[in-house]
Amino acid sequence: MSQTVSNERFRKRFTTFNEIGATDRDGVNRPSLSGANQEARDTLVEWFEKATLDVTIDEMGNIFGRRAGADNALDPVLIGSHIDSQYNGGRYDGVVGVLGALEVVETLNDEDIQTERPIEVVAWSNEEGVRFQPDMLGSGVFAGEFDLEYAYARTDKEGKTFGEELERIGYKGDESCEPRDLHCYFELHVEQGPQLSERGRSVGVVEGVYGFVWMNAAFIGSADHAGPTPMHLRHDALVATSDVIESVRRITGTGGDDLVGTVGSIDVHPNSINVIPERVDFTVDFRSYDNDVVDHATEQIQREIEHAANRESVEMEYEEIMRVDAEPFDDGCIETVEQAANAVGAEYMRIVSGAGHDANYLNEICPTSMIFVPSVDGISHTEDEYTEWEDVIRGADVLLHVVLEKANMGEVEQ
Ligand code: HGY
Ligand code: MN
Ligand code: MN
């Protein structure tokens, strides 16, 4: 049995796939349920069918490709990730995991290997959460975290709903999207942080993912002329917001060693040079591997938002849109990844993910772990995201070994 996936086929597919929604700075623009996302979905379904997988689309547009096993009554091994991207994001985030999983199946087909268990490859909908918040929406409904009605009603900044857009692109499937019996779930993904490349390791054996919270907040003051309005009469929504942005940074300085906080999105209205800002909408994202640290940071920022509103005499709005707890992955799955990294002779390290993944939610319904490959200089969520191709192949080889082990084929012969 070959111990490695097909470099040529995988690279050709990766290149072809990333021509969809390609930007002129070597990134991709395939936000959830966009035209480019639809084209990417169509391409993936075509490749799943070519790999003789049974394709099903569920109510959330999650795409599953099933490969029969010797005993199809057994719970399947599920592998995959996501294909939606950030606006002007990177080519590797999510795609490495979906095409890597497909490549594992193709390699089993090439070798005419029938595993004991069925294997399923999945592309989850709306992992990034940039167009429709929150993120990991497709896997979240699948794991029972969100109900379908809530998910369908999520709207983008133009007021379009997730449900309408899913229907429009033809991916509102019939298959119910709810928890079902799975033997285990593994996700191959780029690290999106600096640890592997700083330590010169080529594989990350992922022990768990940070917990995180996402909030939408707004200040509502009074628009007025920037010239004649004296400072003491102003109710400036942007001044209140700047106070909160500064306090996010201060809270991360005292909240806990691994605590990170970001105000990533801000909309100023009317956003005019000579008008005092009337309304500002902004987001807050806190993360840590310690759930108490995330809880405490959340309480602190809520207080800061209230204080800023009082100081500036503006109204405030606040909504917590998502809270995922940090939960360690399954020890058995982590060990399987470690053994597989050894089997391919990779220099690996155990690692915890600062980025959220669909694996967060799968970990709530079945034994789960992840395989990381290095992001050069730790860069991700930008067009400069880059991973050496030999690292991508090595990650897929680790996934191949994991699948053979978990689908009851025992260790691949050396
Ligand atoms: O936010 C995240 O970490 C992921 O990209 N959804
Ligand atoms: Mn991702
Ligand atoms: Mn991402």
GROMACS .gro file of N, CA and C and ligand atoms in nm, residues 86 93 127-128 135-136 212 214 287 354-356 381, ligand 1:
model
   45
   86GLN      N    1  -1.249   3.389   0.376
   86GLN     CA    2  -1.256   3.529   0.419
   86GLN      C    3  -1.274   3.616   0.294
   93ASP      N    4  -0.662   2.801   0.388
   93ASP     CA    5  -0.756   2.791   0.501
   93ASP      C    6  -0.880   2.712   0.460
  127GLU      N    7  -1.810   2.833   0.751
  127GLU     CA    8  -1.717   2.820   0.865
  127GLU      C    9  -1.664   2.957   0.904
  128GLU      N   10  -1.639   3.046   0.807
  128GLU     CA   11  -1.568   3.170   0.840
  128GLU      C   12  -1.654   3.269   0.918
  135ASP      N   13  -1.960   3.214   1.305
  135ASP     CA   14  -1.884   3.120   1.223
  135ASP      C   15  -1.918   2.976   1.263
  136MET      N   16  -1.868   2.881   1.185
  136MET     CA   17  -1.895   2.739   1.206
  136MET      C   18  -2.046   2.713   1.215
  212PHE      N   19  -1.392   3.073   2.253
  212PHE     CA   20  -1.401   3.213   2.212
  212PHE      C   21  -1.543   3.267   2.214
  214TRP      N   22  -1.789   3.591   2.050
  214TRP     CA   23  -1.806   3.699   1.951
  214TRP      C   24  -1.921   3.789   1.997
  287ARG      N   25  -1.046   3.533   2.291
  287ARG     CA   26  -1.018   3.388   2.287
  287ARG      C   27  -0.913   3.350   2.392
  354GLY      N   28  -0.547   2.840   1.822
  354GLY     CA   29  -0.607   2.970   1.854
  354GLY      C   30  -0.719   3.002   1.757
  355ALA      N   31  -0.716   2.936   1.641
  355ALA     CA   32  -0.823   2.958   1.543
  355ALA      C   33  -0.937   2.862   1.573
  356GLY      N   34  -1.059   2.908   1.546
  356GLY     CA   35  -1.175   2.820   1.563
  356GLY      C   36  -1.187   2.731   1.440
  381HIS      N   37  -0.566   3.430   0.702
  381HIS     CA   38  -0.679   3.522   0.687
  381HIS      C   39  -0.640   3.646   0.608
  415HGY     O1   40  -1.264   3.270   1.357
  415HGY     C1   41  -1.201   3.167   1.334
  415HGY     O2   42  -1.109   3.133   1.405
  415HGY     C2   43  -1.237   3.081   1.216
  415HGY     O3   44  -1.164   3.126   1.105
  415HGY     N1   45  -1.378   3.083   1.188
   0.00000   0.00000   0.00000
